[in-house]
XYZ file of C-alpha atoms in Angstrom:
513
model
C -33.805 25.356 -12.307
C -29.995 25.517 -12.300
C -29.757 22.867 -15.020
C -31.151 22.625 -18.516
C -30.217 20.925 -21.757
C -28.267 24.035 -22.717
C -26.651 24.417 -19.291
C -25.470 21.151 -17.751
C -23.493 21.651 -14.563
C -20.951 19.313 -13.045
C -21.828 18.075 -9.559
C -19.327 20.398 -7.856
C -20.939 23.704 -8.938
C -24.426 22.160 -9.105
C -24.779 21.686 -5.357
C -23.706 25.280 -4.730
C -26.806 26.578 -6.497
C -29.415 28.288 -4.235
C -32.041 25.569 -4.744
C -29.724 22.824 -3.555
C -28.285 24.853 -0.693
C -31.805 25.474 0.601
C -32.801 21.836 0.164
C -29.753 20.560 2.057
C -30.212 23.106 4.847
C -33.836 22.043 5.345
C -32.857 18.390 5.308
C -30.274 18.988 8.005
C -32.727 20.956 10.146
C -35.617 18.513 9.815
C -33.906 15.123 9.852
C -30.469 15.381 11.487
C -31.486 16.842 14.876
C -28.546 19.266 14.732
C -26.968 20.959 17.712
C -26.768 24.754 17.676
C -23.916 26.073 15.536
C -22.109 27.550 18.546
C -21.934 24.193 20.316
C -20.560 22.558 17.174
C -17.975 25.331 16.849
C -16.933 24.975 20.495
C -16.450 21.220 20.120
C -14.501 21.689 16.920
C -12.158 24.133 18.617
C -11.742 21.786 21.584
C -10.429 19.051 19.279
C -7.559 21.347 18.303
C -6.182 21.662 21.846
C -3.471 19.860 23.789
C -6.113 18.877 26.342
C -8.023 16.946 23.700
C -4.815 15.531 22.229
C -3.954 13.840 25.527
C -7.378 12.211 25.675
C -7.245 11.312 21.998
C -3.863 9.586 22.198
C -4.969 7.691 25.307
C -7.768 5.947 23.378
C -7.605 2.143 23.457
C -11.110 0.775 22.859
C -11.928 2.791 19.750
C -10.199 3.224 16.383
C -11.132 6.182 14.173
C -9.998 6.103 10.540
C -7.142 3.571 10.765
C -4.355 3.857 8.197
C -4.600 0.193 7.251
C -6.939 -2.326 5.589
C -7.829 -5.908 6.493
C -5.901 -9.108 5.787
C -7.970 -10.444 2.848
C -7.252 -7.319 0.800
C -3.549 -8.127 1.002
C -4.228 -11.737 0.038
C -6.263 -10.706 -3.018
C -3.482 -8.345 -4.106
C -0.886 -11.082 -3.588
C -2.833 -13.569 -5.709
C -2.982 -11.060 -8.567
C 0.788 -11.330 -8.899
C 0.854 -14.957 -10.072
C 0.240 -16.361 -13.548
C -3.468 -16.818 -14.409
C -4.425 -16.959 -10.751
C -7.961 -16.311 -9.553
C -8.351 -15.085 -5.994
C -11.060 -17.062 -4.179
C -12.186 -15.532 -0.888
C -14.078 -17.882 1.418
C -16.733 -15.520 2.735
C -19.523 -13.233 1.619
C -19.876 -11.423 -1.694
C -19.959 -8.028 -0.011
C -16.515 -8.491 1.499
C -14.983 -9.400 -1.847
C -16.682 -6.409 -3.483
C -14.755 -4.209 -1.048
C -11.386 -5.742 -1.934
C -12.061 -5.510 -5.664
C -13.294 -1.929 -5.528
C -10.405 -0.833 -3.326
C -7.867 -2.149 -5.836
C -9.798 -0.967 -8.894
C -10.220 2.565 -7.577
C -6.493 2.840 -6.977
C -5.137 1.173 -10.114
C -7.995 2.243 -12.437
C -8.043 -1.361 -13.682
C -10.439 -4.297 -13.253
C -9.670 -6.432 -10.216
C -10.872 -10.014 -10.561
C -11.784 -12.040 -7.491
C -14.581 -14.427 -6.532
C -16.173 -15.499 -3.278
C -17.841 -18.596 -1.874
C -20.978 -16.468 -1.338
C -21.416 -17.393 2.307
C -24.673 -16.220 3.881
C -26.447 -16.765 7.211
C -26.935 -20.514 6.753
C -23.253 -21.052 5.977
C -22.328 -19.027 9.044
C -24.321 -21.493 11.151
C -23.659 -24.818 9.431
C -20.236 -24.141 7.893
C -19.181 -23.207 4.404
C -18.056 -26.555 2.972
C -20.822 -26.717 0.362
C -20.057 -23.132 -0.653
C -16.410 -24.085 -1.111
C -17.245 -27.182 -3.168
C -19.614 -25.327 -5.494
C -17.494 -22.181 -5.624
C -14.281 -23.915 -6.659
C -16.151 -25.849 -9.347
C -17.696 -22.682 -10.772
C -14.406 -20.785 -10.654
C -12.534 -23.558 -12.441
C -15.143 -23.897 -15.188
C -15.987 -20.230 -15.750
C -12.642 -18.451 -15.482
C -10.098 -21.023 -16.707
C -7.376 -20.231 -14.163
C -4.044 -22.017 -13.789
C -4.284 -21.597 -10.035
C -6.940 -20.635 -7.491
C -5.621 -18.871 -4.376
C -7.981 -19.238 -1.403
C -8.166 -16.790 1.494
C -10.770 -16.112 4.190
C -12.919 -13.353 5.647
C -13.801 -12.895 9.297
C -17.043 -14.897 8.887
C -15.202 -18.038 7.844
C -12.562 -17.561 10.535
C -15.040 -17.007 13.375
C -16.796 -20.324 12.696
C -13.460 -22.090 12.213
C -13.689 -23.410 8.662
C -10.632 -25.560 7.890
C -9.393 -24.568 4.442
C -7.047 -27.505 3.975
C -9.725 -30.115 4.572
C -12.350 -28.127 2.656
C -10.107 -27.955 -0.417
C -9.335 -31.685 -0.163
C -13.043 -32.476 0.107
C -13.794 -30.249 -2.880
C -11.187 -32.094 -4.938
C -12.597 -35.441 -3.824
C -16.021 -34.325 -5.041
C -14.588 -33.310 -8.408
C -14.811 -29.527 -8.109
C -11.300 -29.252 -9.525
C -8.837 -31.946 -10.650
C -6.889 -33.584 -7.883
C -3.582 -32.188 -9.126
C -4.888 -28.648 -9.664
C -3.030 -26.002 -7.645
C -5.132 -24.458 -4.867
C -2.826 -22.769 -2.344
C -4.487 -21.109 0.628
C -3.956 -18.790 3.562
C -6.044 -18.101 6.635
C -6.533 -14.321 6.654
C -8.841 -13.277 9.522
C -9.957 -9.716 8.907
C -10.313 -8.863 12.600
C -6.587 -9.053 13.406
C -3.484 -7.795 11.656
C -3.717 -5.821 8.441
C -3.374 -6.112 4.684
C 0.396 -6.600 4.960
C -0.169 -9.735 7.065
C -2.664 -11.046 4.518
C -0.121 -10.449 1.770
C 2.529 -12.263 3.784
C 0.254 -15.209 4.502
C -0.784 -15.668 0.884
C 2.738 -15.441 -0.551
C 3.930 -17.946 2.038
C 0.935 -20.151 1.216
C 1.838 -20.177 -2.482
C 5.507 -20.975 -1.819
C 4.653 -23.668 0.708
C 2.175 -25.238 -1.721
C 4.852 -25.678 -4.387
C 7.923 -26.226 -2.218
C 6.657 -28.496 0.551
C 7.964 -32.029 0.163
C 10.694 -30.944 -2.266
C 14.384 -30.646 -1.530
C 16.687 -27.910 -2.727
C 18.810 -29.371 -5.481
C 21.482 -27.518 -7.424
C 21.517 -23.838 -6.482
C 20.889 -21.822 -9.630
C 22.426 -18.474 -8.700
C 19.052 -16.800 -9.193
C 17.760 -14.182 -6.764
C 14.154 -14.222 -5.599
C 12.687 -10.739 -5.151
C 9.495 -10.308 -3.101
C 8.195 -6.745 -3.552
C 5.601 -6.723 -0.759
C 2.199 -5.045 -0.768
C 2.864 -2.006 -2.935
C 0.341 0.302 -4.544
C 3.146 1.536 -6.792
C 4.059 -1.970 -7.982
C 3.447 -1.025 -11.627
C 6.221 1.555 -11.636
C 8.422 0.089 -8.914
C 8.635 -3.486 -10.204
C 9.543 -2.321 -13.693
C 12.172 0.072 -12.351
C 13.751 -2.635 -10.207
C 13.794 -5.059 -13.126
C 15.564 -2.404 -15.184
C 18.238 -1.980 -12.511
C 18.734 -5.739 -12.136
C 18.941 -6.157 -15.909
C 21.596 -3.439 -16.078
C 23.593 -5.396 -13.498
C 23.155 -8.652 -15.413
C 21.502 -10.390 -12.468
C 19.318 -13.465 -12.930
C 16.198 -13.004 -10.829
C 12.627 -14.109 -10.235
C 10.008 -11.695 -8.967
C 7.835 -13.633 -6.529
C 4.377 -12.022 -6.849
C 4.610 -9.526 -9.692
C 1.349 -7.624 -10.239
C 2.848 -4.896 -12.442
C 1.228 -6.122 -15.672
C -2.009 -7.288 -14.064
C -2.763 -3.754 -12.903
C -1.566 -1.978 -16.042
C -3.187 -3.734 -19.002
C -3.323 -1.917 -22.354
C -6.473 -0.861 -24.196
C -6.018 -2.680 -27.500
C -9.409 -4.296 -27.987
C -8.621 -7.417 -25.949
C -9.838 -7.870 -22.378
C -7.257 -9.571 -20.196
C -8.657 -11.122 -17.057
C -5.123 -12.356 -16.370
C -1.970 -10.605 -17.491
C 1.622 -11.171 -16.496
C 2.388 -12.430 -13.028
C 5.057 -14.809 -11.800
C 4.913 -18.010 -13.848
C 4.010 -21.170 -11.959
C 7.132 -22.891 -13.297
C 9.262 -20.035 -11.955
C 7.659 -20.321 -8.518
C 8.589 -24.007 -8.430
C 12.139 -23.281 -9.583
C 12.509 -20.472 -7.044
C 13.154 -23.104 -4.366
C 16.686 -23.473 -5.748
C 17.484 -19.758 -5.763
C 20.688 -18.451 -4.244
C 18.760 -16.134 -1.912
C 15.398 -14.463 -1.362
C 15.289 -10.704 -0.889
C 12.241 -8.923 0.496
C 11.814 -5.260 -0.370
C 9.512 -4.734 2.633
C 10.477 -6.482 5.846
C 7.165 -6.093 7.671
C 5.249 -7.417 4.644
C 7.091 -10.738 4.540
C 8.052 -11.878 8.027
C 6.431 -15.336 7.807
C 7.485 -15.794 4.197
C 11.147 -15.114 4.966
C 11.004 -17.461 7.949
C 9.794 -20.187 5.607
C 12.555 -19.381 3.103
C 15.054 -19.732 5.943
C 13.560 -23.101 6.848
C 14.101 -24.485 3.342
C 17.754 -23.416 3.432
C 17.767 -20.174 1.467
C 19.771 -17.123 2.418
C 17.443 -14.187 3.060
C 17.668 -10.431 3.415
C 15.058 -7.729 3.842
C 14.818 -3.998 3.299
C 12.501 -1.128 4.134
C 11.123 -0.076 0.733
C 14.375 0.956 -1.062
C 13.659 4.622 -1.752
C 16.264 7.367 -1.790
C 20.037 7.317 -1.837
C 21.119 5.221 1.133
C 18.266 2.705 0.918
C 18.908 2.080 -2.781
C 22.640 1.830 -2.073
C 22.007 -0.910 0.481
C 19.734 -2.865 -1.840
C 22.073 -2.737 -4.833
C 25.162 -3.552 -2.773
C 23.421 -6.580 -1.265
C 22.397 -7.746 -4.750
C 25.976 -7.234 -5.916
C 27.421 -9.135 -2.950
C 25.134 -12.142 -3.440
C 25.231 -12.294 -7.232
C 28.865 -11.293 -7.717
C 27.780 -8.716 -10.313
C 29.258 -5.222 -10.330
C 27.059 -2.145 -10.149
C 27.533 -0.576 -13.607
C 28.504 3.004 -14.319
C 25.029 3.707 -15.701
C 23.494 3.167 -12.268
C 26.269 5.116 -10.560
C 25.441 8.056 -12.803
C 21.762 7.836 -11.821
C 22.789 7.992 -8.181
C 24.892 11.062 -8.823
C 22.023 12.797 -10.607
C 19.726 12.240 -7.635
C 22.331 13.620 -5.237
C 22.842 16.604 -7.544
C 19.099 17.294 -7.693
C 18.858 17.173 -3.900
C 21.741 19.628 -3.636
C 20.170 21.948 -6.228
C 17.011 22.228 -4.130
C 18.453 22.070 -0.628
C 17.545 25.667 0.236
C 13.846 24.835 -0.243
C 13.990 21.471 1.541
C 16.242 22.089 4.528
C 14.343 22.319 7.791
C 10.945 21.408 6.373
C 8.826 19.472 8.862
C 6.852 16.408 7.781
C 4.120 14.161 9.123
C 4.247 10.707 7.517
C 1.784 7.841 7.768
C 1.266 4.515 6.013
C 2.585 0.973 6.217
C 5.623 0.407 8.459
C 8.203 -0.047 5.691
C 6.925 2.951 3.730
C 7.040 5.244 6.764
C 10.577 4.077 7.535
C 11.692 4.691 3.946
C 10.048 8.093 3.653
C 11.396 9.309 6.990
C 14.862 8.239 5.909
C 14.531 10.020 2.577
C 13.274 13.326 3.956
C 16.188 13.333 6.403
C 18.524 12.900 3.416
C 17.035 16.120 2.025
C 17.479 17.970 5.315
C 13.849 17.601 6.344
C 12.531 16.679 9.779
C 10.043 13.764 10.052
C 8.200 15.207 13.051
C 5.362 12.659 13.198
C 5.809 9.067 11.955
C 2.615 7.030 12.267
C 1.775 3.451 11.281
C -1.517 1.988 12.469
C -0.151 -1.490 11.706
C 3.258 -0.728 13.177
C 4.617 -3.085 15.839
C 6.830 -2.487 18.852
C 9.750 -3.852 16.806
C 9.021 -1.299 14.075
C 8.806 1.461 16.669
C 12.236 0.507 18.013
C 13.723 0.446 14.497
C 12.217 3.840 13.736
C 13.641 5.383 16.886
C 17.064 3.974 16.049
C 16.856 5.449 12.539
C 15.730 8.865 13.769
C 18.440 8.964 16.423
C 21.094 8.392 13.748
C 20.650 11.828 12.148
C 20.367 15.358 13.546
C 17.140 15.885 11.595
C 15.394 13.114 13.532
C 16.162 14.261 17.060
C 12.731 15.822 17.644
C 10.769 13.192 15.721
C 8.004 11.167 17.331
C 6.971 7.613 16.440
C 3.351 6.537 16.745
C 2.781 2.787 16.391
C -0.828 1.617 16.453
C -2.340 5.103 16.208
C -4.927 6.199 13.636
C -5.612 9.252 11.495
C -7.859 10.853 14.101
C -4.812 10.823 16.367
C -2.783 12.324 13.521
C -5.318 15.159 13.384
C -4.533 16.078 16.986
C -0.808 15.902 16.282
C -1.115 18.255 13.306
C -3.108 20.811 15.286
C -0.857 20.801 18.345
C 2.516 20.379 16.616
C 2.021 21.659 13.061
C 4.242 20.586 10.178
C 4.875 21.891 6.680
C 3.855 18.795 4.711
C 1.805 15.634 5.201
C 2.805 12.460 3.315
C 0.325 9.611 2.993
C -2.609 8.497 0.851
C -5.980 9.870 -0.254
C -7.485 9.530 3.215
C -5.214 12.366 4.286
C -7.266 14.866 2.282
C -9.603 15.272 5.265
C -6.602 16.117 7.433
C -5.509 18.599 4.775
C -8.959 20.189 4.794
C -9.184 20.388 8.601
C -5.630 21.441 9.431
C -4.479 23.173 6.245
C -1.426 20.900 5.981
C -0.587 20.244 2.300
C -0.950 16.549 1.453
C 1.452 14.621 -0.781
C -0.039 11.336 -1.992
C 2.715 8.725 -2.163
C 1.233 5.463 -0.917
C -1.767 3.158 -1.335
C -4.618 3.895 -1.731
C -4.799 6.923 -4.008
C -8.401 7.253 -5.153
C -8.735 10.944 -5.951
C -5.728 11.319 -8.248
C -4.949 9.275 -11.340
C -1.950 7.276 -12.585
C 0.530 7.993 -9.787
C 1.070 4.243 -9.404
C 2.492 4.000 -12.930
C 5.668 5.809 -11.858
C 8.429 4.403 -9.671
C 9.243 5.567 -6.162
C 12.016 3.023 -5.571
C 15.579 3.321 -6.801
C 17.412 6.504 -7.683
C 14.957 7.370 -10.457
C 12.079 6.856 -8.055
C 13.792 9.051 -5.497
C 14.043 11.790 -8.105
C 10.301 11.580 -8.698
C 9.548 11.769 -4.962
C 11.889 14.741 -4.659
C 10.140 16.527 -7.531
C 6.696 15.771 -6.084
C 7.659 17.264 -2.720
C 9.148 20.362 -4.341
C 6.086 20.891 -6.542
C 3.873 20.901 -3.446
C 6.161 23.403 -1.718
C 6.188 25.733 -4.721
C 2.442 25.416 -5.362
C 1.741 26.435 -1.764
C 4.125 29.375 -2.006
C 2.524 30.567 -5.246
C -0.951 30.435 -3.701
C 0.192 32.360 -0.645
C 1.927 35.055 -2.702
C -0.601 35.629 -5.467
C -2.626 38.573 -4.118
C -1.791 41.579 -6.258
C -0.140 44.397 -4.355
C -0.374 42.565 -1.041
C 1.570 39.291 -1.138
C 2.819 39.152 -4.713
C 6.245 40.543 -3.869
C 7.289 36.884 -3.638
C 5.300 35.715 -6.659
C 8.514 34.975 -8.502
C 9.051 33.536 -11.945
C 12.195 31.765 -10.760
C 12.310 29.619 -7.654
């Protein structure tokens, strides 16, 4: 046997042992009805051709490995950013287990959420009783200050009315009549996680602001970060910049502490988050700024309706994007951008200049949420790179038009292609037919890296197979410096691997790069 008490193997080398290789080969032969190896090889090679690419990109009725998640995931993440708020998903337990595990695997932290435990009978007769019992249990067991209700596709298909269900639950005493239970309808079969985030944040604001009038404007800025897997690092970096400017601000939906709790002997089911009192007071803010336009379209419309000035950005990463954000903050608040921040900008520009010979002309494929892809394409063009393929499964026609306008504004974007609504199987065809130097995305890109040999840089949610990336900022000048360093490390690591064979390729295995 390959294992014994004296020789315990990790799973990676264990399954390479002869006994396991034979077992797996027999299993494949006896139970998988495999095609001959040559047929499999021929089909694999076909998928690398332009002929297959044309058929692949023409797909309409099938999605293979979409670079997005469903609406309720965004709603659960949004709820985690408010003070002592429990996310309550009206649907089945299995759905909620997916949202919790997705967040926990990325942040390496517990992700608390409950469901109304809908099953077949609720799908037929409606889920009112599940809502009544579920809200009562949540209120008694978890002691929240607020319960944020969202839905799964089961509840949406049968048409459960959340507003009336919550009112009925309060009438039956599940929670006190004045207890805060904002809600958002988040059907999982349309849109994506960014729409669920948008719906829940709007639902929270509408719950507290509806029926109230703006009184004396406070001069405070509301900042909505959007769905961001790097919220731990990004939110703290943005707060640091705003504090340096002396700006008074309120982060609407701040999950930075919730997903970065310390190990000090105390379990925190709730930690940090935007205080309920601050959400109420945010109605009187000078303006509301969204860091991700396509994450907050409905929310900003509502802020406009209540009389607030609004502005939105595309994930302020890099020099120009951070410039625009800080100058807008300065214009609204009347606060000057201090010399400390100007120095940080100069250091980022200097670092980009120091490394320009390694970055200039590099070709990139980028995928992720619309605002992230926009920001990353903009940043790589600042470094002299070419964003050859820009793909967002949840990208809209408006996003596609904005992307094309951005790419047309710089010489490095002239040959770039924008792919709205396409998936990662389409990206595979693009990488085979028009290869690039680097792929930027999330952990799901590792299969593209394996198939095409394109080095993957993990810079967006979800990152399951690497640890603690989310604790560091990508936004701002300091975040841009980290992204720059991450890209360069990947370039140098690849070069070292390709030049490490003694006497053959090691003429370029240099100590200094």
